[in-house]
Coordinates of C-alpha atoms in Angstrom, one line a residue:
M249 CA 47.2 26.8 15.8
A250 CA 45.5 26.8 19.2
I251 CA 42.0 28.0 19.4
D252 CA 41.5 31.6 20.6
P253 CA 41.0 31.4 24.4
V254 CA 37.9 33.6 24.4
K255 CA 36.3 31.4 21.7
R256 CA 37.3 28.3 23.6
Q257 CA 35.8 29.5 26.8
R258 CA 32.6 30.5 25.0
V259 CA 32.4 27.0 23.5
L260 CA 33.0 25.4 26.9
E261 CA 30.5 27.4 28.8
A262 CA 27.8 26.9 26.1
A263 CA 28.4 23.2 26.2
E264 CA 28.3 23.1 30.0
E265 CA 25.0 24.9 30.0
L266 CA 23.5 22.3 27.5
L267 CA 24.9 19.4 29.5
R268 CA 23.5 20.7 32.8
E269 CA 20.1 21.3 31.3
R270 CA 19.8 17.9 29.7
Y271 CA 22.0 15.4 31.5
V272 CA 23.1 16.6 34.9
E273 CA 21.2 16.2 38.2
G274 CA 22.2 18.7 40.8
Q275 CA 25.1 21.2 40.6
Y276 CA 28.2 19.1 40.1
L277 CA 29.1 18.2 36.6
D278 CA 31.4 15.2 36.5
P279 CA 33.0 15.1 33.0
I280 CA 33.3 11.3 32.8
T281 CA 29.7 10.7 34.1
V282 CA 28.2 13.2 31.7
M283 CA 30.1 11.9 28.7
Q284 CA 28.8 8.4 29.5
A285 CA 25.3 9.7 29.9
V286 CA 25.4 11.3 26.4
R287 CA 26.9 8.2 24.9
A288 CA 24.2 6.0 26.5
Q289 CA 21.4 8.2 25.1
A290 CA 23.0 8.4 21.6
F291 CA 23.5 4.7 21.3
G292 CA 20.2 3.7 22.9
Y293 CA 21.7 1.8 25.9
F294 CA 18.5 2.4 27.9
A295 CA 16.1 1.6 25.1
R296 CA 14.0 -1.5 25.7
D297 CA 13.7 -4.3 23.2
G298 CA 11.8 -3.2 20.2
E299 CA 12.2 0.5 21.0
E300 CA 14.2 2.9 18.9
A301 CA 17.0 4.8 20.4
P302 CA 16.0 8.4 21.2
E303 CA 17.1 11.0 18.8
V304 CA 20.2 12.8 20.1
P305 CA 21.4 15.8 18.2
A306 CA 25.0 16.3 17.2
E307 CA 25.2 19.3 19.5
D308 CA 24.9 17.0 22.5
L309 CA 27.8 14.8 21.4
L310 CA 29.9 17.9 20.6
A311 CA 29.1 19.3 24.0
A312 CA 30.2 16.0 25.6
L313 CA 33.5 16.1 23.6
T314 CA 34.3 19.4 25.3
Q315 CA 34.6 17.4 28.5
V316 CA 37.4 15.1 27.3
E317 CA 40.2 17.4 28.6
A318 CA 38.6 17.7 32.0
A319 CA 37.9 14.0 32.1
R320 CA 41.6 13.2 31.4
A321 CA 42.6 15.7 34.1
S322 CA 40.1 14.0 36.5
L323 CA 41.6 10.6 35.8
D324 CA 45.1 11.9 36.3
A325 CA 44.1 13.5 39.6
L326 CA 42.5 10.3 40.7
E327 CA 45.6 8.3 39.8
G328 CA 47.8 10.8 41.6
N329 CA 45.6 10.6 44.7
L330 CA 45.7 6.8 44.7
I331 CA 49.5 6.8 44.4
R332 CA 49.8 9.3 47.3
G333 CA 47.4 7.2 49.4
A334 CA 49.5 4.1 48.8
R335 CA 52.7 5.9 49.7
N336 CA 51.1 7.3 52.9
R337 CA 50.4 3.7 53.8
K338 CA 54.0 2.7 53.4
A339 CA 53.7 1.0 50.0
S340 CA 57.1 1.0 48.2
W341 CA 57.6 2.7 44.9
Q342 CA 58.4 -0.7 43.3
R343 CA 55.0 -2.1 44.4
I344 CA 53.3 1.0 42.9
A345 CA 55.3 0.5 39.7
D346 CA 54.1 -3.1 39.6
S347 CA 50.4 -2.0 40.0
L348 CA 50.8 0.5 37.2
G349 CA 52.5 -2.0 34.9
M350 CA 55.9 -0.4 35.0
E351 CA 59.2 -2.2 35.3
H352 CA 61.1 0.2 37.5
R353 CA 60.4 2.2 40.6
Q354 CA 61.9 5.3 39.0
A355 CA 59.2 5.3 36.4
A356 CA 56.5 5.3 39.0
E357 CA 58.1 8.2 40.9
A358 CA 58.5 10.2 37.7
R359 CA 54.8 9.5 36.8
A360 CA 53.7 10.7 40.3
T361 CA 55.6 13.9 39.9
R362 CA 54.1 14.5 36.4
L363 CA 50.6 13.9 37.7
E364 CA 51.1 16.3 40.6
R365 CA 52.3 19.0 38.3
A366 CA 49.5 18.4 35.8
A367 CA 46.9 18.6 38.6
Q368 CA 48.2 21.9 39.8
S369 CA 48.3 23.3 36.3
H370 CA 44.7 22.2 35.6
S371 CA 43.5 23.6 38.9
R372 CA 45.1 27.0 38.1
D373 CA 43.5 27.0 34.7
R374 CA 40.1 26.2 36.1
D375 CA 40.4 28.9 38.7
V376 CA 41.1 31.4 35.9
H377 CA 38.3 30.3 33.6
A378 CA 35.6 27.9 34.7
Q379 CA 35.4 29.0 38.4
R380 CA 35.2 32.6 37.4
G381 CA 32.3 31.9 35.0
E382 CA 30.6 29.8 37.6
R383 CA 30.8 32.6 40.2
A384 CA 29.3 35.1 37.6
R385 CA 26.4 32.7 36.9
R386 CA 25.8 32.1 40.5
R387 CA 25.7 35.8 41.3
A388 CA 23.2 36.5 38.5
V389 CA 21.0 33.6 39.5
D390 CA 21.1 34.6 43.2
A391 CA 20.0 38.1 42.3
W392 CA 17.2 36.8 40.0
C393 CA 16.0 34.4 42.7
A394 CA 15.9 37.1 45.3
A395 CA 13.8 39.3 43.1
H396 CA 11.4 36.4 42.2
L397 CA 11.2 34.6 45.5
P398 CA 7.4 34.8 45.9
R399 CA 7.0 33.2 42.4
I400 CA 9.6 30.5 43.1
R401 CA 7.9 29.7 46.4
E402 CA 4.5 29.5 44.8
T403 CA 5.8 27.1 42.1
A404 CA 7.6 25.0 44.6
A405 CA 4.6 24.7 46.9
A406 CA 2.4 23.8 44.0
L407 CA 4.8 21.1 42.9
V408 CA 4.9 19.6 46.4
D409 CA 1.1 19.7 46.6
V410 CA 0.5 17.8 43.3
A411 CA 3.6 15.4 43.4
G412 CA 1.3 12.5 44.3
A413 CA -0.1 12.7 40.8
W414 CA 3.1 11.1 39.6
P415 CA 3.2 7.6 41.3
E416 CA 6.7 7.0 39.8
L417 CA 8.2 9.7 42.0
A418 CA 7.6 7.6 45.1
E419 CA 9.8 4.8 43.6
D420 CA 12.6 7.2 42.6
Y421 CA 15.5 7.4 45.0
I422 CA 16.2 11.1 44.2
A423 CA 12.7 12.7 43.9
P424 CA 11.5 12.1 47.5
Y425 CA 14.6 13.6 48.9
A426 CA 14.3 16.7 46.6
L427 CA 10.6 17.1 47.6
R428 CA 11.4 16.9 51.3
S429 CA 14.2 19.5 50.8
I430 CA 11.8 21.8 49.0
D431 CA 9.2 21.4 51.7
A432 CA 11.8 22.2 54.4
H433 CA 12.9 25.4 52.5
L434 CA 9.2 26.5 52.2
R435 CA 8.8 26.0 56.0
A436 CA 11.9 28.0 56.9
E437 CA 11.1 31.1 59.0
D438 CA 13.1 33.4 56.8
G439 CA 11.0 32.5 53.7
G440 CA 13.5 30.0 52.3
N441 CA 16.5 30.5 50.0
G442 CA 15.3 31.1 46.4
A443 CA 18.5 29.8 44.8
K444 CA 18.4 26.6 46.9
L445 CA 14.8 26.1 46.0
V446 CA 15.7 26.5 42.3
E447 CA 18.4 23.9 42.7
E448 CA 15.9 21.4 44.0
L449 CA 13.4 22.3 41.4
E450 CA 16.0 21.7 38.7
T451 CA 16.5 18.2 40.2
M452 CA 12.7 17.6 40.0
R453 CA 12.7 18.8 36.4
M454 CA 15.1 16.1 35.5
R455 CA 12.6 13.5 37.0
L456 CA 9.5 15.0 35.4
M457 CA 11.0 16.0 32.0
P458 CA 14.0 13.6 31.4
Y459 CA 15.9 14.3 28.3
G460 CA 15.7 11.6 25.6
K461 CA 13.1 9.5 27.5
P462 CA 9.3 9.8 27.6
P463 CA 8.3 11.9 30.6
P464 CA 6.1 10.3 33.3
E465 CA 2.5 11.4 32.9
P466 CA 0.4 12.5 35.8
S467 CA -2.6 10.4 36.7
G468 CA -5.6 10.5 39.0
E469 CA -8.0 13.3 39.9
R470 CA -5.3 16.0 39.9
A471 CA -3.6 15.0 36.6
G472 CA -4.7 18.1 34.8
E473 CA -3.5 20.4 37.7
A474 CA -0.2 18.5 37.9
A475 CA 0.4 19.0 34.2
R476 CA -0.2 22.7 34.5
V477 CA 2.3 22.9 37.4
R478 CA 4.8 21.0 35.3
D479 CA 4.4 23.6 32.6
V480 CA 4.8 26.5 35.1
L481 CA 7.9 24.8 36.5
K482 CA 9.4 24.5 33.0
A483 CA 8.8 28.1 32.2
L484 CA 10.4 29.2 35.5
L485 CA 13.5 27.1 35.0
D486 CA 13.8 28.2 31.4
E487 CA 14.1 31.8 32.7
V488 CA 16.8 30.7 35.1
A489 CA 18.7 29.1 32.3
Q490 CA 18.4 32.3 30.3
V491 CA 19.8 34.3 33.2
R492 CA 22.9 32.0 33.2
R493 CA 23.3 32.5 29.4
E494 CA 23.1 36.3 29.8
A495 CA 25.6 36.2 32.6
D496 CA 28.0 34.3 30.3
A497 CA 27.4 36.6 27.4
A498 CA 28.0 39.7 29.5
R499 CA 31.2 38.3 30.9
L500 CA 32.6 37.1 27.6
S501 CA 31.8 40.4 25.9
T502 CA 34.2 42.1 28.2
K503 CA 37.1 39.9 26.9
R504 CA 36.7 40.8 23.2

């Protein structure tokens, strides 16, 4: 028997929230990439010689398993796009069949048709479920950020001010970009977009509090101040995560 759709959606959205908090940088959650990230942590791919693999709870692996369906759909969509691209460049169906390991051109044509239909079906399903949930979360976060903009700006400004206490950030290819973006939002004449600032702060949280790895420790004269700013940042983003969870709970409660 198929799982109840409301229960299924609740499981998917709870898993997505966990994966975003612990394994995703930025807003886009790529199912294949996040599954690989969880596997790498669980099996200690990044552990140095002599180090034990970080403890990864079963919930993380179960959350990653919820992405299998989307990962397969993503691979199907990629294959379909490559086939379409090859055809647009005058490749014959027989050559496409050869590349796919198929004997006859008819098999490649049939596969392309199936992939196109599957992509359309998956897109419709996502519109109905995941995109609706994402819009609800975004509206809730936007409203929260508008109401707490001074606090968000204060936290962001403090982080930019003490970022030099983490020398590792200068060598990180993501952190400097995020810090520059935060500074640009803070300098904006309209006071900056709170939701955009939160997105960049969430990126910085991943650099300062990576899941499954020891966090970089601040050093120098401002180490204590930097540690306090990090704690304030964590508390702020924990509240944002709670806003998303409450938006999910409110939306799902209307389906029961």
